[in-house]
Amino acid sequence: MNDYLSLLEEQQKKIFHLEKTLDKDHPDLAMAYNMLVTVYLAMDNVSLAFEYQQKAYAIQQKSLEPDSPEFAITYGNLSAIYKGMDNLPLSLEYEQKAVVIYEKVLGKNDPNVALGYNGLALIYKAMKDLPMALMYQQKALAIQEKMLDKNDSNLAISYEIVSNIYKAMGNLPMALKYQEKVVAINERTLGKTHPELAASYTVLSNIYRAMNNLVMAFKCQQKILGIQEKTAAKDSPSLMITYSSISELCRDMRNLPLALEFQEKAIEIFEK
């Protein structure tokens, strides 16, 4: 949060200077407002993000061509703002506008276009339109697998979105396939004790458990525990959750002594 506060202060000073030195409809001022919006969105302050995005949009409508790349940034921000307001139809409308501009300006194989497709997929998923979500996420992946390094974090994000969509559609084998790709990238790039690696193992464990493959779910939980015992405090809530998850798995596997052992560890943390 302190980093965001520093960015906010820096951007506010920049805008104060620009408002004194530039015409009120200057495109540079709109760009500065857009940057401020990005900071407010990162801080989850949707109302102030919306206020400054409206200022930027008003300037751009007077000073820019309709297919200017700057409009794509604004439309993307408006999509995020409306999504934060739970107005998914408007969020979808503006994300679509952003993607149209990116496709025109950058070409249909640019990684930034893929990020736009990611955005559309997430909105459609939030709207429970899973076939459309899957279609756009596959379009994103088709670009990313051609253009990005196999260890790129954006590729891992896309694989995880695809996995989540398949899981929501009840297609657990496909969900598993893509989550395994996420884990493989994270193992290669993050190091064996990174918290994000533990998080990706958690998702994998949940898929295995939904498939009633308790042995593989248990192996994933053991990997999570191995990371957390090295990196988390002994009374960490995340450690408590893992102990409890392992206890439940052991109970389902009819290993009651081990289930009891891990549940006692979870309770010990809870009571501190």
Tab-separated table of C-alpha atoms in Angstrom:
chain	number	residue	atom	x	y	z
A	1	MET	CA	0.000	0.000	0.000
A	2	ASN	CA	2.868	2.387	0.750
A	3	ASP	CA	4.134	1.934	-2.807
A	4	TYR	CA	0.720	2.920	-4.166
A	5	LEU	CA	0.580	5.948	-1.890
A	6	SER	CA	3.962	7.072	-3.212
A	7	LEU	CA	2.804	6.588	-6.807
A	8	LEU	CA	-0.410	8.451	-6.026
A	9	GLU	CA	1.442	11.411	-4.548
A	10	GLU	CA	3.860	11.517	-7.473
A	11	GLN	CA	1.070	11.415	-10.058
A	12	GLN	CA	-0.976	14.057	-8.224
A	13	LYS	CA	2.039	16.406	-8.252
A	14	LYS	CA	2.502	15.803	-11.968
A	15	ILE	CA	-1.148	16.593	-12.676
A	16	PHE	CA	-1.004	19.743	-10.536
A	17	HIS	CA	1.926	20.938	-12.652
A	18	LEU	CA	0.286	20.004	-15.976
A	19	GLU	CA	-3.002	21.691	-15.063
A	20	LYS	CA	-1.071	24.933	-14.492
A	21	THR	CA	1.062	24.765	-17.644
A	22	LEU	CA	-1.112	23.074	-20.307
A	23	ASP	CA	-4.403	23.854	-21.960
A	24	LYS	CA	-7.274	22.084	-20.166
A	25	ASP	CA	-7.927	19.939	-23.270
A	26	HIS	CA	-4.315	18.907	-23.883
A	27	PRO	CA	-3.858	15.151	-24.605
A	28	ASP	CA	-0.912	14.956	-22.180
A	29	LEU	CA	-3.255	15.953	-19.377
A	30	ALA	CA	-5.632	13.157	-20.363
A	31	MET	CA	-2.716	10.708	-20.309
A	32	ALA	CA	-1.775	11.872	-16.804
A	33	TYR	CA	-5.362	11.390	-15.640
A	34	ASN	CA	-5.263	7.876	-17.103
A	35	MET	CA	-2.134	7.085	-15.114
A	36	LEU	CA	-3.837	8.355	-11.956
A	37	VAL	CA	-6.823	6.126	-12.732
A	38	THR	CA	-4.503	3.113	-12.936
A	39	VAL	CA	-3.204	3.871	-9.433
A	40	TYR	CA	-6.704	4.329	-8.007
A	41	LEU	CA	-7.798	1.025	-9.571
A	42	ALA	CA	-4.823	-0.725	-7.980
A	43	MET	CA	-5.955	0.743	-4.658
A	44	ASP	CA	-9.565	-0.405	-5.292
A	45	ASN	CA	-10.814	3.169	-5.173
A	46	VAL	CA	-13.343	2.811	-7.978
A	47	SER	CA	-15.186	6.098	-7.381
A	48	LEU	CA	-12.078	8.284	-7.743
A	49	ALA	CA	-10.873	6.165	-10.657
A	50	PHE	CA	-14.199	6.842	-12.392
A	51	GLU	CA	-14.038	10.585	-11.670
A	52	TYR	CA	-10.605	11.011	-13.261
A	53	GLN	CA	-11.367	8.619	-16.111
A	54	GLN	CA	-14.318	10.807	-17.065
A	55	LYS	CA	-11.975	13.817	-17.175
A	56	ALA	CA	-9.532	11.950	-19.411
A	57	TYR	CA	-12.295	10.694	-21.680
A	58	ALA	CA	-13.773	14.180	-22.105
A	59	ILE	CA	-10.390	15.542	-23.252
A	60	GLN	CA	-9.731	12.621	-25.602
A	61	GLN	CA	-13.115	12.967	-27.295
A	62	LYS	CA	-12.162	16.534	-28.245
A	63	SER	CA	-8.534	15.984	-29.217
A	64	LEU	CA	-8.032	12.443	-30.586
A	65	GLU	CA	-9.118	10.319	-33.539
A	66	PRO	CA	-11.711	7.628	-32.653
A	67	ASP	CA	-9.267	4.749	-33.253
A	68	SER	CA	-6.358	6.322	-31.358
A	69	PRO	CA	-4.450	3.880	-29.108
A	70	GLU	CA	-5.004	6.252	-26.192
A	71	PHE	CA	-8.719	5.482	-26.411
A	72	ALA	CA	-7.937	1.777	-25.970
A	73	ILE	CA	-6.272	2.551	-22.635
A	74	THR	CA	-9.274	4.607	-21.557
A	75	TYR	CA	-11.744	1.933	-22.631
A	76	GLY	CA	-9.745	-0.700	-20.766
A	77	ASN	CA	-9.800	1.436	-17.632
A	78	LEU	CA	-13.544	2.057	-17.977
A	79	SER	CA	-14.081	-1.684	-18.351
A	80	ALA	CA	-12.174	-2.308	-15.110
A	81	ILE	CA	-14.105	0.467	-13.349
A	82	TYR	CA	-17.513	-0.837	-14.400
A	83	LYS	CA	-16.462	-4.379	-13.452
A	84	GLY	CA	-15.532	-3.017	-10.017
A	85	MET	CA	-19.028	-1.498	-9.863
A	86	ASP	CA	-20.530	-4.913	-10.802
A	87	ASN	CA	-21.872	-3.443	-14.042
A	88	LEU	CA	-20.748	-6.315	-16.259
A	89	PRO	CA	-22.641	-5.324	-19.451
A	90	LEU	CA	-20.895	-1.925	-19.540
A	91	SER	CA	-17.595	-3.517	-18.573
A	92	LEU	CA	-17.969	-5.874	-21.535
A	93	GLU	CA	-18.896	-3.035	-23.899
A	94	TYR	CA	-15.781	-1.004	-23.100
A	95	GLU	CA	-13.441	-4.004	-23.135
A	96	GLN	CA	-14.761	-4.862	-26.597
A	97	LYS	CA	-14.059	-1.302	-27.747
A	98	ALA	CA	-10.508	-1.528	-26.419
A	99	VAL	CA	-9.896	-4.842	-28.196
A	100	VAL	CA	-11.186	-3.492	-31.525
A	101	ILE	CA	-8.653	-0.637	-31.383
A	102	TYR	CA	-5.782	-2.900	-30.345
A	103	GLU	CA	-6.572	-5.272	-33.218
A	104	LYS	CA	-6.521	-2.371	-35.705
A	105	VAL	CA	-3.386	-0.712	-34.387
A	106	LEU	CA	-1.259	-3.671	-33.272
A	107	GLY	CA	-2.462	-6.553	-35.431
A	108	LYS	CA	-4.246	-9.689	-34.275
A	109	ASN	CA	-1.098	-11.518	-33.106
A	110	ASP	CA	0.167	-8.921	-30.641
A	111	PRO	CA	0.467	-9.988	-26.956
A	112	ASN	CA	-1.469	-6.860	-25.946
A	113	VAL	CA	-4.404	-8.070	-28.028
A	114	ALA	CA	-4.161	-11.370	-26.143
A	115	LEU	CA	-4.431	-9.448	-22.852
A	116	GLY	CA	-7.607	-7.839	-24.210
A	117	TYR	CA	-9.003	-11.287	-24.987
A	118	ASN	CA	-8.069	-12.297	-21.414
A	119	GLY	CA	-10.142	-9.386	-20.155
A	120	LEU	CA	-13.124	-10.390	-22.302
A	121	ALA	CA	-12.846	-13.996	-21.119
A	122	LEU	CA	-12.921	-12.945	-17.462
A	123	ILE	CA	-15.954	-10.715	-18.002
A	124	TYR	CA	-17.854	-13.449	-19.834
A	125	LYS	CA	-16.914	-15.879	-17.035
A	126	ALA	CA	-18.268	-13.425	-14.463
A	127	MET	CA	-21.461	-13.214	-16.549
A	128	LYS	CA	-21.660	-17.071	-16.472
A	129	ASP	CA	-21.286	-17.242	-20.264
A	130	LEU	CA	-18.663	-19.985	-20.143
A	131	PRO	CA	-18.607	-20.885	-23.878
A	132	MET	CA	-17.809	-17.260	-24.791
A	133	ALA	CA	-15.263	-17.056	-21.983
A	134	LEU	CA	-13.541	-20.178	-23.259
A	135	MET	CA	-13.578	-18.947	-26.865
A	136	TYR	CA	-11.800	-15.681	-26.013
A	137	GLN	CA	-9.349	-17.339	-23.676
A	138	GLN	CA	-8.411	-19.813	-26.384
A	139	LYS	CA	-7.879	-16.878	-28.758
A	140	ALA	CA	-5.575	-15.319	-26.192
A	141	LEU	CA	-3.657	-18.567	-25.785
A	142	ALA	CA	-3.265	-19.018	-29.549
A	143	ILE	CA	-1.426	-15.675	-29.652
A	144	GLN	CA	0.576	-16.156	-26.475
A	145	GLU	CA	1.815	-19.629	-27.338
A	146	LYS	CA	3.168	-18.229	-30.626
A	147	MET	CA	4.601	-14.963	-29.361
A	148	LEU	CA	5.700	-15.466	-25.757
A	149	ASP	CA	8.466	-17.430	-24.105
A	150	LYS	CA	7.221	-20.739	-22.684
A	151	ASN	CA	8.006	-19.489	-19.163
A	152	ASP	CA	6.216	-16.127	-19.499
A	153	SER	CA	4.001	-15.308	-16.514
A	154	ASN	CA	1.209	-14.096	-18.821
A	155	LEU	CA	1.061	-17.591	-20.284
A	156	ALA	CA	0.663	-19.059	-16.795
A	157	ILE	CA	-2.173	-16.595	-16.113
A	158	SER	CA	-3.959	-17.644	-19.313
A	159	TYR	CA	-3.554	-21.337	-18.552
A	160	GLU	CA	-5.047	-20.765	-15.106
A	161	ILE	CA	-8.024	-18.879	-16.567
A	162	VAL	CA	-8.649	-21.733	-19.031
A	163	SER	CA	-8.384	-24.240	-16.190
A	164	ASN	CA	-10.913	-22.263	-14.117
A	165	ILE	CA	-13.341	-22.076	-17.048
A	166	TYR	CA	-13.133	-25.809	-17.690
A	167	LYS	CA	-13.634	-26.483	-13.981
A	168	ALA	CA	-16.719	-24.255	-13.982
A	169	MET	CA	-17.991	-26.207	-17.003
A	170	GLY	CA	-17.480	-29.473	-15.115
A	171	ASN	CA	-14.695	-30.647	-17.439
A	172	LEU	CA	-12.214	-31.667	-14.764
A	173	PRO	CA	-9.720	-33.532	-17.007
A	174	MET	CA	-9.216	-30.376	-19.110
A	175	ALA	CA	-9.071	-28.232	-15.967
A	176	LEU	CA	-6.339	-30.543	-14.677
A	177	LYS	CA	-4.399	-30.417	-17.953
A	178	TYR	CA	-4.157	-26.622	-17.924
A	179	GLN	CA	-3.499	-26.298	-14.199
A	180	GLU	CA	-0.572	-28.686	-14.587
A	181	LYS	CA	0.814	-26.256	-17.187
A	182	VAL	CA	0.515	-23.428	-14.645
A	183	VAL	CA	2.393	-25.450	-12.034
A	184	ALA	CA	5.110	-26.372	-14.539
A	185	ILE	CA	5.758	-22.708	-15.410
A	186	ASN	CA	5.740	-21.661	-11.762
A	187	GLU	CA	8.158	-24.452	-10.832
A	188	ARG	CA	10.581	-23.313	-13.544
A	189	THR	CA	10.365	-19.585	-12.837
A	190	LEU	CA	9.489	-18.918	-9.196
A	191	GLY	CA	11.693	-21.275	-7.236
A	192	LYS	CA	10.668	-24.209	-5.095
A	193	THR	CA	9.600	-22.209	-2.039
A	194	HIS	CA	7.631	-19.349	-3.601
A	195	PRO	CA	4.132	-18.698	-2.134
A	196	GLU	CA	2.620	-18.448	-5.639
A	197	LEU	CA	3.844	-21.963	-6.348
A	198	ALA	CA	2.038	-23.136	-3.212
A	199	ALA	CA	-1.117	-21.370	-4.463
A	200	SER	CA	-0.946	-23.148	-7.826
A	201	TYR	CA	-0.505	-26.498	-6.025
A	202	THR	CA	-3.607	-25.663	-3.969
A	203	VAL	CA	-5.682	-25.269	-7.140
A	204	LEU	CA	-4.222	-28.517	-8.513
A	205	SER	CA	-5.022	-30.336	-5.271
A	206	ASN	CA	-8.619	-29.106	-5.384
A	207	ILE	CA	-9.048	-30.403	-8.943
A	208	TYR	CA	-7.630	-33.811	-7.991
A	209	ARG	CA	-9.959	-33.924	-5.006
A	210	ALA	CA	-12.962	-33.043	-7.193
A	211	MET	CA	-11.912	-35.960	-9.437
A	212	ASN	CA	-11.783	-38.174	-6.307
A	213	ASN	CA	-8.061	-38.764	-6.845
A	214	LEU	CA	-7.227	-38.409	-3.175
A	215	VAL	CA	-3.675	-39.753	-3.452
A	216	MET	CA	-2.642	-37.041	-5.933
A	217	ALA	CA	-4.513	-34.381	-3.950
A	218	PHE	CA	-2.572	-35.494	-0.848
A	219	LYS	CA	0.763	-35.283	-2.729
A	220	CYS	CA	-0.042	-31.708	-3.767
A	221	GLN	CA	-0.921	-30.790	-0.178
A	222	GLN	CA	2.393	-32.217	0.983
A	223	LYS	CA	4.198	-29.942	-1.485
A	224	ILE	CA	2.196	-26.966	-0.227
A	225	LEU	CA	3.081	-27.872	3.350
A	226	GLY	CA	6.758	-28.212	2.437
A	227	ILE	CA	6.766	-24.653	1.084
A	228	GLN	CA	4.776	-23.127	3.941
A	229	GLU	CA	6.835	-24.758	6.685
A	230	LYS	CA	9.909	-23.089	5.165
A	231	THR	CA	8.395	-19.670	4.455
A	232	ALA	CA	5.418	-19.037	6.753
A	233	ALA	CA	5.282	-18.271	10.466
A	234	LYS	CA	4.466	-21.258	12.685
A	235	ASP	CA	1.107	-19.719	13.625
A	236	SER	CA	0.244	-18.611	10.072
A	237	PRO	CA	-3.442	-18.926	9.054
A	238	SER	CA	-2.315	-20.385	5.717
A	239	LEU	CA	-0.496	-23.166	7.585
A	240	MET	CA	-3.599	-23.819	9.655
A	241	ILE	CA	-5.695	-24.155	6.472
A	242	THR	CA	-3.201	-26.589	4.974
A	243	TYR	CA	-3.124	-28.734	8.119
A	244	SER	CA	-6.921	-28.813	8.079
A	245	SER	CA	-7.027	-29.721	4.362
A	246	ILE	CA	-4.555	-32.559	4.878
A	247	SER	CA	-6.610	-33.772	7.847
A	248	GLU	CA	-9.756	-33.902	5.700
A	249	LEU	CA	-7.930	-35.811	2.968
A	250	CYS	CA	-6.543	-38.298	5.475
A	251	ARG	CA	-10.014	-38.795	6.909
A	252	ASP	CA	-11.429	-39.455	3.422
A	253	MET	CA	-8.563	-41.904	2.808
A	254	ARG	CA	-9.527	-43.703	6.072
A	255	ASN	CA	-6.213	-42.804	7.730
A	256	LEU	CA	-7.778	-41.547	10.938
A	257	PRO	CA	-4.627	-41.367	13.111
A	258	LEU	CA	-2.939	-39.076	10.567
A	259	ALA	CA	-6.176	-37.085	10.161
A	260	LEU	CA	-6.223	-36.531	13.924
A	261	GLU	CA	-2.545	-35.505	13.981
A	262	PHE	CA	-3.011	-32.767	11.400
A	263	GLN	CA	-6.318	-31.569	12.815
A	264	GLU	CA	-4.655	-31.123	16.200
A	265	LYS	CA	-1.965	-29.003	14.523
A	266	ALA	CA	-4.672	-26.856	12.912
A	267	ILE	CA	-6.501	-26.429	16.221
A	268	GLU	CA	-3.262	-25.490	17.989
A	269	ILE	CA	-2.771	-22.572	15.591
A	270	PHE	CA	-6.456	-21.571	15.785
A	271	GLU	CA	-6.361	-21.363	19.608
A	272	LYS	CA	-3.274	-19.124	19.715
